[in-house]
Short mmCIF file of C-alpha atoms and ligand atoms in Angstrom, two decimals:
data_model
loop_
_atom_site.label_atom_id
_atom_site.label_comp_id
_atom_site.label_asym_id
_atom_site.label_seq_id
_atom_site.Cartn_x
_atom_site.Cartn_y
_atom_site.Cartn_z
CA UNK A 326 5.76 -21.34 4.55
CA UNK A 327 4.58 -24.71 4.74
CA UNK A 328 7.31 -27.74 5.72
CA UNK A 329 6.44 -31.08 3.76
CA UNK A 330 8.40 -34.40 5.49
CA UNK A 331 10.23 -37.03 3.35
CA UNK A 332 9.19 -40.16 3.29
CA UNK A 333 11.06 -42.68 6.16
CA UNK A 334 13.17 -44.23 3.17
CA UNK A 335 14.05 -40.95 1.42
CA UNK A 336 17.80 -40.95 0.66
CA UNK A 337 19.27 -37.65 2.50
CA UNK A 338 19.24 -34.95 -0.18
CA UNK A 339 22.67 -34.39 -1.92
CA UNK A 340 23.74 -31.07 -0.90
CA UNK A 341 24.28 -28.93 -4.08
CA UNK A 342 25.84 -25.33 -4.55
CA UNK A 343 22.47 -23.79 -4.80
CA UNK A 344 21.27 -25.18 -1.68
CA UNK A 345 24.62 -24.52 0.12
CA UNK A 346 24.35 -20.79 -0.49
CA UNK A 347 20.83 -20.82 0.69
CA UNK A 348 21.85 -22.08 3.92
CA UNK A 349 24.31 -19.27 4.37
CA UNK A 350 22.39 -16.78 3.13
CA UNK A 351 19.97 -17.59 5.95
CA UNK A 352 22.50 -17.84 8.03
CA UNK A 353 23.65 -14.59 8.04
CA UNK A 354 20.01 -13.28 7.55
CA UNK A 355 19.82 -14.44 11.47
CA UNK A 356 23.00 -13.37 11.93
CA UNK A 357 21.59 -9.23 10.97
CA UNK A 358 18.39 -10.17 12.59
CA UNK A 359 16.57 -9.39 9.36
CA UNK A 360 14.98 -12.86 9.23
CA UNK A 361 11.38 -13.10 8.61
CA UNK A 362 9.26 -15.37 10.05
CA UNK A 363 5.23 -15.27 9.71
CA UNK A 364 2.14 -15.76 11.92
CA UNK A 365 -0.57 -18.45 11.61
CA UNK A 366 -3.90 -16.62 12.05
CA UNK A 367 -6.94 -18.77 13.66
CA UNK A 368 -9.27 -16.34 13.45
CA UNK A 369 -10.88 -13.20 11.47
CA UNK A 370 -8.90 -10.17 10.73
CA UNK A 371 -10.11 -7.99 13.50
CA UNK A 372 -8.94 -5.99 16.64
CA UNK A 373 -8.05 -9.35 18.26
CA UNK A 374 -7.17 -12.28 16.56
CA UNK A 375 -6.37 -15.72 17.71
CA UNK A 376 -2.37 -16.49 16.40
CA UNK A 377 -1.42 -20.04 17.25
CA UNK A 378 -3.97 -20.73 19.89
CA UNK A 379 -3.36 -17.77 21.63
CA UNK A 380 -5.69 -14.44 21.45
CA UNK A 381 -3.98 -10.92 20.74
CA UNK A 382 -4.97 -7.75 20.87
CA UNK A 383 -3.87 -6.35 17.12
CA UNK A 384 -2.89 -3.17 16.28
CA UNK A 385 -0.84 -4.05 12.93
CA UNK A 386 -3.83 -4.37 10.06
CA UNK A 387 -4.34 -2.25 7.41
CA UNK A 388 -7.81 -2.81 7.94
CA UNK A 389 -8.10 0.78 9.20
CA UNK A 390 -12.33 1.36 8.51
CA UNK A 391 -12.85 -2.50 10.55
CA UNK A 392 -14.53 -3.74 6.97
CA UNK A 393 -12.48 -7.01 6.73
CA UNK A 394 -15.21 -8.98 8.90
CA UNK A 395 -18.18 -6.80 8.38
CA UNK A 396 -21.58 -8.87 8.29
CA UNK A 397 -22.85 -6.72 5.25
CA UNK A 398 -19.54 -7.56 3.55
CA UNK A 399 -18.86 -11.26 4.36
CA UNK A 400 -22.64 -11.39 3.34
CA UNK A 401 -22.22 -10.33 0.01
CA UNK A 402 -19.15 -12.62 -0.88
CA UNK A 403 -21.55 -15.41 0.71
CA UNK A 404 -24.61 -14.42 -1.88
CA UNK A 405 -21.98 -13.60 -4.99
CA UNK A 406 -20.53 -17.18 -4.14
CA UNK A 407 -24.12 -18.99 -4.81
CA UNK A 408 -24.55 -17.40 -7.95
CA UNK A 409 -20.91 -17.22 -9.45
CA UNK A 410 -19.56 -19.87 -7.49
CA UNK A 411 -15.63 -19.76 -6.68
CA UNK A 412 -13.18 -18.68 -9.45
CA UNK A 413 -13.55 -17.02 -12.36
CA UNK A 414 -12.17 -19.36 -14.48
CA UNK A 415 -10.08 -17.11 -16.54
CA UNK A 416 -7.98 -13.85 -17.58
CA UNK A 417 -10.13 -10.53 -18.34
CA UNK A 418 -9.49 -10.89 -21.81
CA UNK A 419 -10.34 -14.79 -22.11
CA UNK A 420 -13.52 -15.14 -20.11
CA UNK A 421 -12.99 -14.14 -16.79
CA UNK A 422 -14.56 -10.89 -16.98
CA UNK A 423 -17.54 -10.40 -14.97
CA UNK A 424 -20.47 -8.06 -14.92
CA UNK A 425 -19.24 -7.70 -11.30
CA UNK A 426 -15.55 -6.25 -12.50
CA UNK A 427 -17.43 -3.86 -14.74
CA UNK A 428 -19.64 -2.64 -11.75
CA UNK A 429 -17.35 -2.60 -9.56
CA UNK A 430 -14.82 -0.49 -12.61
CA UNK A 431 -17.36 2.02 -12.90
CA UNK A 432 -18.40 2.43 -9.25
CA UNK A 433 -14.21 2.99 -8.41
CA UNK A 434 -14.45 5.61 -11.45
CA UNK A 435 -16.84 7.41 -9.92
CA UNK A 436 -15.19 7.90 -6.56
CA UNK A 437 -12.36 9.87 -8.53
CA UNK A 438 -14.72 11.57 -10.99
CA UNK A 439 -14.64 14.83 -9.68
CA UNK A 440 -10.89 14.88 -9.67
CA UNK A 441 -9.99 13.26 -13.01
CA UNK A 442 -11.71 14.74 -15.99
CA UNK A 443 -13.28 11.81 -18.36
CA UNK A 444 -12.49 9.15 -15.84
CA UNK A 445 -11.94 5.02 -16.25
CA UNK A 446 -10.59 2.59 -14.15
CA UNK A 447 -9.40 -0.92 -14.75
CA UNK A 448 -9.16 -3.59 -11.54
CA UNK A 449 -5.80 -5.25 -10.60
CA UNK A 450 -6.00 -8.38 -8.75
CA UNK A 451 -3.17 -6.61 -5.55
CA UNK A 452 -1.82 -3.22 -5.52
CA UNK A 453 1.89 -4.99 -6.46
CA UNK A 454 0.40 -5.85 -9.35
CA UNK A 455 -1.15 -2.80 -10.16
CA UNK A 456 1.66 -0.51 -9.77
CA UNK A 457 4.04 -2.93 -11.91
CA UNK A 458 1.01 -2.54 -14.78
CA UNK A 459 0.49 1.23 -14.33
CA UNK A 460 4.17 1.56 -14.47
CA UNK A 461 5.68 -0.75 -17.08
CA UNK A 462 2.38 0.48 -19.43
CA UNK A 463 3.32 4.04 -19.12
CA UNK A 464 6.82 3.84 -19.93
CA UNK A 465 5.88 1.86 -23.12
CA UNK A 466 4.06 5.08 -24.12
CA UNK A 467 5.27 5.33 -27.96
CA UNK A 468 8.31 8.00 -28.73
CA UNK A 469 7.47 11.98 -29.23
CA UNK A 470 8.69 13.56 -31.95
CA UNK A 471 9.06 17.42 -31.24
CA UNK A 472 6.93 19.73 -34.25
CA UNK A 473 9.24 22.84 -33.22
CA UNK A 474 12.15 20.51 -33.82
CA UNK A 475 11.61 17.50 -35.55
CA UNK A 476 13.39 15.58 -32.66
CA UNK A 477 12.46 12.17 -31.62
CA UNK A 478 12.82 11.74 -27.35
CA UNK A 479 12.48 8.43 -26.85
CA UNK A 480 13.16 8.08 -23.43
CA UNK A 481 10.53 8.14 -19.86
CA UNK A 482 12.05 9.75 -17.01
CA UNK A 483 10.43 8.59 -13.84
CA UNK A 484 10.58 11.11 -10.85
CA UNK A 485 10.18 8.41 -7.92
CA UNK A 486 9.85 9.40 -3.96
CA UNK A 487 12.24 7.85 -1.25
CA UNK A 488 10.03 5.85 0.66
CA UNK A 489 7.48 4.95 -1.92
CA UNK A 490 6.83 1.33 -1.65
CA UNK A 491 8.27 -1.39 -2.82
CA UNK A 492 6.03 -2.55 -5.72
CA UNK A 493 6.52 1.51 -7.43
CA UNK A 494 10.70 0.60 -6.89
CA UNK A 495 9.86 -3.28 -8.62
CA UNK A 496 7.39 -1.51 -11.28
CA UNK A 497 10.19 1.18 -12.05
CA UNK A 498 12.83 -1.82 -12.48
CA UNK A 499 10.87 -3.79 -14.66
CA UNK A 500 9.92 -0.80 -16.70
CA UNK A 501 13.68 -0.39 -17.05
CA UNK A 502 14.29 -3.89 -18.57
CA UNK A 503 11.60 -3.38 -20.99
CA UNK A 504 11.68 0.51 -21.83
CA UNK A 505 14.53 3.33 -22.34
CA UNK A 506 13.74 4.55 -18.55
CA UNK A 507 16.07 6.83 -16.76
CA UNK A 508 15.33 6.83 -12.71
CA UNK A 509 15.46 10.14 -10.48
CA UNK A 510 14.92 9.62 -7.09
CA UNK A 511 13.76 12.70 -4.75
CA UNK A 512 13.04 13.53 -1.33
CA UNK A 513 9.59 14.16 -1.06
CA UNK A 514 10.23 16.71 2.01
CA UNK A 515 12.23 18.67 0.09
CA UNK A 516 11.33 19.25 -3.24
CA UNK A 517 13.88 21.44 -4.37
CA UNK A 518 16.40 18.64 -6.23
CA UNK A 519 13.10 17.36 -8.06
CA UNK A 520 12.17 21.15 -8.87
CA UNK A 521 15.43 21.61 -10.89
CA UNK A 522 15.78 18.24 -12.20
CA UNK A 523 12.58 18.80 -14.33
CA UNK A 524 14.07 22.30 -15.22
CA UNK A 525 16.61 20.80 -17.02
CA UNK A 526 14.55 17.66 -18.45
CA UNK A 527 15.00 17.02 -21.81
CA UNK A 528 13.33 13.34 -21.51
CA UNK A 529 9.97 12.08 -24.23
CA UNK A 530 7.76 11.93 -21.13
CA UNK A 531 7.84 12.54 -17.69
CA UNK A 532 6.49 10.67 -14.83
CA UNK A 533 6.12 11.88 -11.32
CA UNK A 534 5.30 8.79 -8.93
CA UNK A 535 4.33 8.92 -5.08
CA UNK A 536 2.65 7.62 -2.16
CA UNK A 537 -0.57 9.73 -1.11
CA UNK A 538 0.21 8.22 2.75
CA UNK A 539 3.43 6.67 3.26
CA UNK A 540 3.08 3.13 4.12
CA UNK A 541 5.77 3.02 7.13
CA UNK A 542 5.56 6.95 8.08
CA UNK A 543 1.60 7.26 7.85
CA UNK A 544 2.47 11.30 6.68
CA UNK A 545 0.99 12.39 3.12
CA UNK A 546 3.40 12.55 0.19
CA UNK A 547 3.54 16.41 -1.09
CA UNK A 548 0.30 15.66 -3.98
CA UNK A 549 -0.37 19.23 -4.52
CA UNK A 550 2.66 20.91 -4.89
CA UNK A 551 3.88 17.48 -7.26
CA UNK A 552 0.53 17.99 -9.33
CA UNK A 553 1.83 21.32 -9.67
CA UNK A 554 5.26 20.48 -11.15
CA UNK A 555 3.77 18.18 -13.47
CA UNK A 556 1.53 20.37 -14.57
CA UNK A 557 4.11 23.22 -15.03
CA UNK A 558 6.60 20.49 -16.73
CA UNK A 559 4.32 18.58 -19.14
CA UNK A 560 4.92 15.43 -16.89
CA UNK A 561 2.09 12.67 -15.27
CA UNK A 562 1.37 12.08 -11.89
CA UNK A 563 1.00 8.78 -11.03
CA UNK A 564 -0.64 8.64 -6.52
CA UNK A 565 0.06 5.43 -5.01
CA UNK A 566 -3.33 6.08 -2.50
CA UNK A 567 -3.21 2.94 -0.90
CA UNK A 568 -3.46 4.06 2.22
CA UNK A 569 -5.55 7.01 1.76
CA UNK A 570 -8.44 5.33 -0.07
CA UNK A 571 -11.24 4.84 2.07
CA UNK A 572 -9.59 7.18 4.84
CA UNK A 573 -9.13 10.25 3.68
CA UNK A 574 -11.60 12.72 2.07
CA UNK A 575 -14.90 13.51 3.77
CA UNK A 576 -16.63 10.75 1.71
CA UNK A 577 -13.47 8.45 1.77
CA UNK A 578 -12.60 8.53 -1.65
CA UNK A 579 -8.88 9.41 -1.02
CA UNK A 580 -6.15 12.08 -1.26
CA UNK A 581 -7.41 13.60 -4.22
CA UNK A 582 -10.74 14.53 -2.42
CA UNK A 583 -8.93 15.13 0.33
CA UNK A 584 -6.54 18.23 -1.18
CA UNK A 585 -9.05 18.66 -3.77
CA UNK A 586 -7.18 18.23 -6.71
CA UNK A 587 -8.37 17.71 -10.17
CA UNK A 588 -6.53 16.57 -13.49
CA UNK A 589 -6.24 14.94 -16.23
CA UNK A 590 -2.68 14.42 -15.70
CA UNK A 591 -3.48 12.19 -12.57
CA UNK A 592 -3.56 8.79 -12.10
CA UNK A 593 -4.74 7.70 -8.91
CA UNK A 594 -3.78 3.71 -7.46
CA UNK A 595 -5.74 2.36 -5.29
CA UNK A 596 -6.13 -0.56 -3.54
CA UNK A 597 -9.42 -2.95 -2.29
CA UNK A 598 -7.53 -5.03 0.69
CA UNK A 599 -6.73 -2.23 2.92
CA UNK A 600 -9.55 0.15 4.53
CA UNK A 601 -11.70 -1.45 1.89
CA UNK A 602 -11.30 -4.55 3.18
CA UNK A 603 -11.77 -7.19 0.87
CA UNK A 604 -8.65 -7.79 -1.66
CA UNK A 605 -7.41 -6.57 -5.28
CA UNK A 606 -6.99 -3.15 -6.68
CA UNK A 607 -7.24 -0.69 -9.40
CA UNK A 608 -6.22 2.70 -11.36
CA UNK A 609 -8.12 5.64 -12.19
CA UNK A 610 -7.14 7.30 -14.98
CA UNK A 611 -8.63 9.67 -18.05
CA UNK A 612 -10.42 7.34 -20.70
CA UNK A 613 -7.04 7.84 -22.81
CA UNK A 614 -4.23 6.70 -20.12
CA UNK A 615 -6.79 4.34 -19.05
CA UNK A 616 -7.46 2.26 -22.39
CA UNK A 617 -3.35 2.48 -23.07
CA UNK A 618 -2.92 0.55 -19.92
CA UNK A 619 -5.37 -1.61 -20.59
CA UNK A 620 -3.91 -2.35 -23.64
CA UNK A 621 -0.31 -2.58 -22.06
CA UNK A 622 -0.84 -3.82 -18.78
CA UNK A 623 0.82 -7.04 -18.48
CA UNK A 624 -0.30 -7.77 -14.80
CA UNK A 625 -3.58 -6.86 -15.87
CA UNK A 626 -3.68 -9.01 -19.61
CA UNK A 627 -1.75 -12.10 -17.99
CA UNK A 628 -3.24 -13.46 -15.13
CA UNK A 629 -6.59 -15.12 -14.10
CA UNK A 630 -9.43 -12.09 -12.95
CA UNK A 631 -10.24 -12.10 -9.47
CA UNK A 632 -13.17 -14.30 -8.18
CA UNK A 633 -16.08 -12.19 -8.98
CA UNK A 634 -17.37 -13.12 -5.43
CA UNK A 635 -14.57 -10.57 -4.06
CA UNK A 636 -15.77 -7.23 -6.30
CA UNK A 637 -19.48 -8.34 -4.91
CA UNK A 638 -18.02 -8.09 -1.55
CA UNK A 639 -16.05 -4.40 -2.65
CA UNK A 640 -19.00 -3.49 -4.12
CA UNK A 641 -20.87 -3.62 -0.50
CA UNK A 642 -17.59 -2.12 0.98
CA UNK A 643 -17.79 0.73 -1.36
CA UNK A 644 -21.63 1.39 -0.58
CA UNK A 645 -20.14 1.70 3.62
CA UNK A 646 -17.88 3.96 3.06
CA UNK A 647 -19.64 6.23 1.21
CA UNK A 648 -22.48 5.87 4.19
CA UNK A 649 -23.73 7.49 7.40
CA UNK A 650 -21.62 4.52 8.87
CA UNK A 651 -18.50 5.07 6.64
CA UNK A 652 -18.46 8.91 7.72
CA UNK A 653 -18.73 8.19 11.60
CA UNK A 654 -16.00 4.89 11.19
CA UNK A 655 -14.05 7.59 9.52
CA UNK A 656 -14.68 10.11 12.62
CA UNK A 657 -13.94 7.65 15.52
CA UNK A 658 -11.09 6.86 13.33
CA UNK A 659 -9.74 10.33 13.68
CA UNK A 660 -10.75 10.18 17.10
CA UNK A 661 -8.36 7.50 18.18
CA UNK A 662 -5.47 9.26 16.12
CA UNK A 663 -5.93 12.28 18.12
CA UNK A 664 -6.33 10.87 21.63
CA UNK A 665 -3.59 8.49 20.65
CA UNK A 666 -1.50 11.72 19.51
CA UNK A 667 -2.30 13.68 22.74
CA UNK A 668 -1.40 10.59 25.47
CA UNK A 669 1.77 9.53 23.89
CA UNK A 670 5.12 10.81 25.22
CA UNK A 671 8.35 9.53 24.27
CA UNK A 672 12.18 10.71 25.39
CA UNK A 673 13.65 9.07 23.08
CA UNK A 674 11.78 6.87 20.66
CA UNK A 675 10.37 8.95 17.55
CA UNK A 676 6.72 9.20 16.23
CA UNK A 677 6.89 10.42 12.62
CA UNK A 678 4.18 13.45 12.43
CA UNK A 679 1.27 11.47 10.63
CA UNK A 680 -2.50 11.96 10.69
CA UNK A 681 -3.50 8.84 9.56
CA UNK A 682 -4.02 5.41 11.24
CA UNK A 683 -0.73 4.68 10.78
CA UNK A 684 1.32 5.67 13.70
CA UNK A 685 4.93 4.00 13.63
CA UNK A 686 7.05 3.88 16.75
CA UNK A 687 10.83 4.34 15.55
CA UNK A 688 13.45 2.81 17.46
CA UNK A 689 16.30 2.85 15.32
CA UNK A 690 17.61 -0.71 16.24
CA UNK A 691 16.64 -3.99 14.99
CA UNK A 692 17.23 -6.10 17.62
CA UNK A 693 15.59 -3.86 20.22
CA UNK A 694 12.63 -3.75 18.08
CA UNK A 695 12.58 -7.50 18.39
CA UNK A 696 12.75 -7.55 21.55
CA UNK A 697 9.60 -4.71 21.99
CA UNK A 698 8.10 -7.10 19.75
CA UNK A 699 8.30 -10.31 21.88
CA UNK A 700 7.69 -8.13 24.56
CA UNK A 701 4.34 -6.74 23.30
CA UNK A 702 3.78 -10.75 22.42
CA UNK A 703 3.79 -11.68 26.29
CA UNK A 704 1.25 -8.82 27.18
CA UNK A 705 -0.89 -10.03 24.34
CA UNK A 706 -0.10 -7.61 21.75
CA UNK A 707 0.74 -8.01 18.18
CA UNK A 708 2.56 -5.18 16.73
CA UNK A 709 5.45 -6.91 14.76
CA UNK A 710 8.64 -4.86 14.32
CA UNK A 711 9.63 -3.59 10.94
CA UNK A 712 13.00 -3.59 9.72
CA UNK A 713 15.04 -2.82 6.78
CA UNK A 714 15.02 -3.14 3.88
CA UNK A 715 11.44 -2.65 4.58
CA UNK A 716 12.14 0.78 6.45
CA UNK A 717 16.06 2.88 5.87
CA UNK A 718 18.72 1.62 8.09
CA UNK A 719 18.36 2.25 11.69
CA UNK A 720 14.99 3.05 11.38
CA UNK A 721 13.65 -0.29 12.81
CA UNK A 722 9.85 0.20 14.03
CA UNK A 723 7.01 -1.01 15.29
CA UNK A 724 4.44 0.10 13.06
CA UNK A 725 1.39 0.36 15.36
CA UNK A 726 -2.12 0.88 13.12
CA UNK A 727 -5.36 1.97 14.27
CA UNK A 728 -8.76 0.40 12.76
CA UNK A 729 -12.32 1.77 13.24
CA UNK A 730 -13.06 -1.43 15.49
CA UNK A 731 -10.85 -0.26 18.46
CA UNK A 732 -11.70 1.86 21.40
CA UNK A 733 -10.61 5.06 23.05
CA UNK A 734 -9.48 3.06 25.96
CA UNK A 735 -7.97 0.56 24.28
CA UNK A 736 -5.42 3.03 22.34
CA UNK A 737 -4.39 5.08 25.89
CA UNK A 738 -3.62 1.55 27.10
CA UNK A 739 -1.59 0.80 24.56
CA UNK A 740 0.38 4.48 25.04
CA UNK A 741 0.65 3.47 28.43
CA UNK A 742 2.26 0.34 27.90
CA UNK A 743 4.58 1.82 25.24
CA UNK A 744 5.56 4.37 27.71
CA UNK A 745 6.41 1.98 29.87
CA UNK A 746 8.74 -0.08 27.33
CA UNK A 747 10.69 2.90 26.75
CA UNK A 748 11.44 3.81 30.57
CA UNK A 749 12.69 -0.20 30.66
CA UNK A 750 14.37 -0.18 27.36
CA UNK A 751 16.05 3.04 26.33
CA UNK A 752 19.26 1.89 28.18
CA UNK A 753 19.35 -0.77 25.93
C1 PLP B 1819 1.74 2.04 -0.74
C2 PLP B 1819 1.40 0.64 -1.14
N1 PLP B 1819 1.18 0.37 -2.43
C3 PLP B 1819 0.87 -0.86 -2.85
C4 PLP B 1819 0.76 -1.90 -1.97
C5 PLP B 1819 0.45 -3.27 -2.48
O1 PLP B 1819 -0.91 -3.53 -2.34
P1 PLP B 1819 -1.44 -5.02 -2.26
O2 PLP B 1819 -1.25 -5.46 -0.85
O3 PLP B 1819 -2.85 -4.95 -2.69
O4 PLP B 1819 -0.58 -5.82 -3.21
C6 PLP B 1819 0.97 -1.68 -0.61
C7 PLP B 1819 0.84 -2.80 0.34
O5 PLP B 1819 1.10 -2.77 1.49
C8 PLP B 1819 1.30 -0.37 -0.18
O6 PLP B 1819 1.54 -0.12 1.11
#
């Protein structure tokens, strides 16, 4: 957030009722030490970044396959940038379109065309927005009228995990204000409650929603066994694989390849600013689903496209991590998880059982997480704490997140120096 100052001979602003409850509501934000502040970053989003004139050691990206500031990447924005220069001027549907989007549309496609049968994908400018498109789109899917019965169901029931992330629990909200939605939320390590809701289901259409990785736990969401409930109860499946893309899979196209899965009931999020490393998003989807959201999509219709510059740049991405060089980023990758994994010993703090490069610390309390947070700040590390409503109640964390570009060494340091914060801290 950027602070503007009043000219000398501004009059001191009158304060209204608006601007009064602002200044409590802050107030007792700091009070629940659950105000957020942010960073200024000097340098390239890598394994050690300059914040503020001082250099860090990061382990808090998402930028898990090191792709963010690779020279084949950065060099293809740099060439795209010459030849489409900087913006693309408009919406998809106006003229911003470019025969980069549809490259890059068809090249995403085929990274999920072994999974989903007559696949198409469409390009979202962030995952938010994606998820709010996917999700308003599909609940405007028109009413079903039953040919045993004659009845018309015109209502979406949305089958949502816990901990899926915040843009699926703003998409679901905002398909409520526009559609007849009704919301069923399930634990997605226990699937029982979600098994007999859809038993009893008597909604128009059914949609299943989850994270393939968990974005705070770094575990996978259940896929199969929810593929396999929507499949047995006529209902879609809508994977949230931002975290997975890239990652998982032997040729890093995601959870789907990963587990193996294939249908036509799937559609798979995914999104470009993560292990991708560049920015944006998109869905896969058969040719069907896919042209309805299209069609629906107002995140997609309603906004300028993204500079074409930035699917160049995805393109390259893309081309890495299907590579000799994607497989072995994806193998050290692993590596670090493991030796990370095998080093770390906690008495008390809790580390969620992931597989993935994300590889959260739990603490439980806010302001002790604040403090490992400063702390990790004076030893140069930047691994800010997470807190609620981010993560449940007493589940404050640091969220520590490995990325191709770090070392062996560098990771048992880290464990080291964790170890050590908990010995001096778990009094506390
Ligand atoms: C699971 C999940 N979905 C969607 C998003 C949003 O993606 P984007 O950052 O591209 O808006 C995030 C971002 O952190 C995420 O973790």
């Amino acid at each position: 957030m950027t602070l503007m100052k009043s000219p000398e001979s501004a009059m001191p602003p009158k304060v209204f009722d608006a601007m009064q409850s602002a200044r409590s509501g802050l107030a007792e934000l700091k009070d629940k030490t659950l105000f957020r502040r942010q960073r200024k970053s000097e340098s390239a989003c890598d394994t050690h970044q300059t914040f503020n004139a001082r250099s860090f050691s990061t382990f808090c990206s998402n930028d898990y396959l090191g792709l963010a500031n690779h020279p084949l990447v950065s060099q293809a924005a740099r060439d795209a940038l010459s030849v489409y220069g900087v913006g693309s001027g408009a919406s998809h549907l106006i003229s911003g379109h470019h025969q980069a989007h549809e490259e890059l549309g068809q090249r995403l496609a085929m990274f999920q065309a072994a999974h989903i049968p007559r696949v198409k994908s469409l390009t979202f400018s962030t995952g938010y927005m994606a998820n709010l498109g996917v999700i308003t789109a599909l609940c405007a899917l028109p009413k079903v009228t039953s040919l045993d019965t004659g009845e018309t169901k015109d209502f979406t029931r949305i089958y949502s995990a816990q901990l899926n992330h915040a843009s699926i629990v703003d998409g679901i909200r905002l398909a409520s204000k526009q559609s007849n939605v009704e919301l069923c939320v399930f634990d997605s390590s226990a699937l029982s409650t979600l098994r007999s809701a859809l038993e009893c289901d008597t909604s128009g259409h059914k949609l299943i929603v989850c994270d393939g990785v968990f974005s705070m736990d770094g575990n996978l969401g259940p896929v199969k066994e929810l593929l396999d409930l929507a499949t047995q109860h006529d209902a879609l499946l809508l994977i949230d694989d931002a975290h997975g893309f890239g990652v998982l899979g032997e040729q890093g196209h995601g959870i789907l390849e990963h587990l193996d899965l294939h249908s036509d009931r799937l559609i798979y999020v995914g999104t470009l600013g993560k292990a991708a490393g560049v920015f944006g998003a998109f869905v896969c989807a058969h040719e069907t689903l896919c042209e309805w959201i299209f069609q629906k999509a107002r995140p997609y219709i309603y906004t300028t496209a993204t500079p074409p510059s930035l699917a160049m740049a995805t393109l390259q991405s893309l081309n890495i991590i299907e590579s000799a060089e994607g497989h072995a980023r994806r193998a050290h990758l692993n590596l670090l998880i493991q030796t990370w994994r095998e080093t770390l010993k906690f008495k008390h703090w809790q580390t969620p059982p992931s597989h993935t490069p994300i590889q959260p610390v739990v603490v439980g309390d806010n302001a002790l997480c604040l403090k490992l947070d400063e702390a990790l700040q004076s030893m140069g590390y930047l691994i800010p704490a997470i807190r609620p409503p981010t993560v449940p109640l007493g589940t404050a964390r640091l969220r520590v997140t490995f990325s191709a570009n770090h070392t062996v060494q560098e990771v048992k340091t880290l464990a080291g120096v964790l170890m050590d914060l908990e010995s001096q801290h778990s009094s506390s």
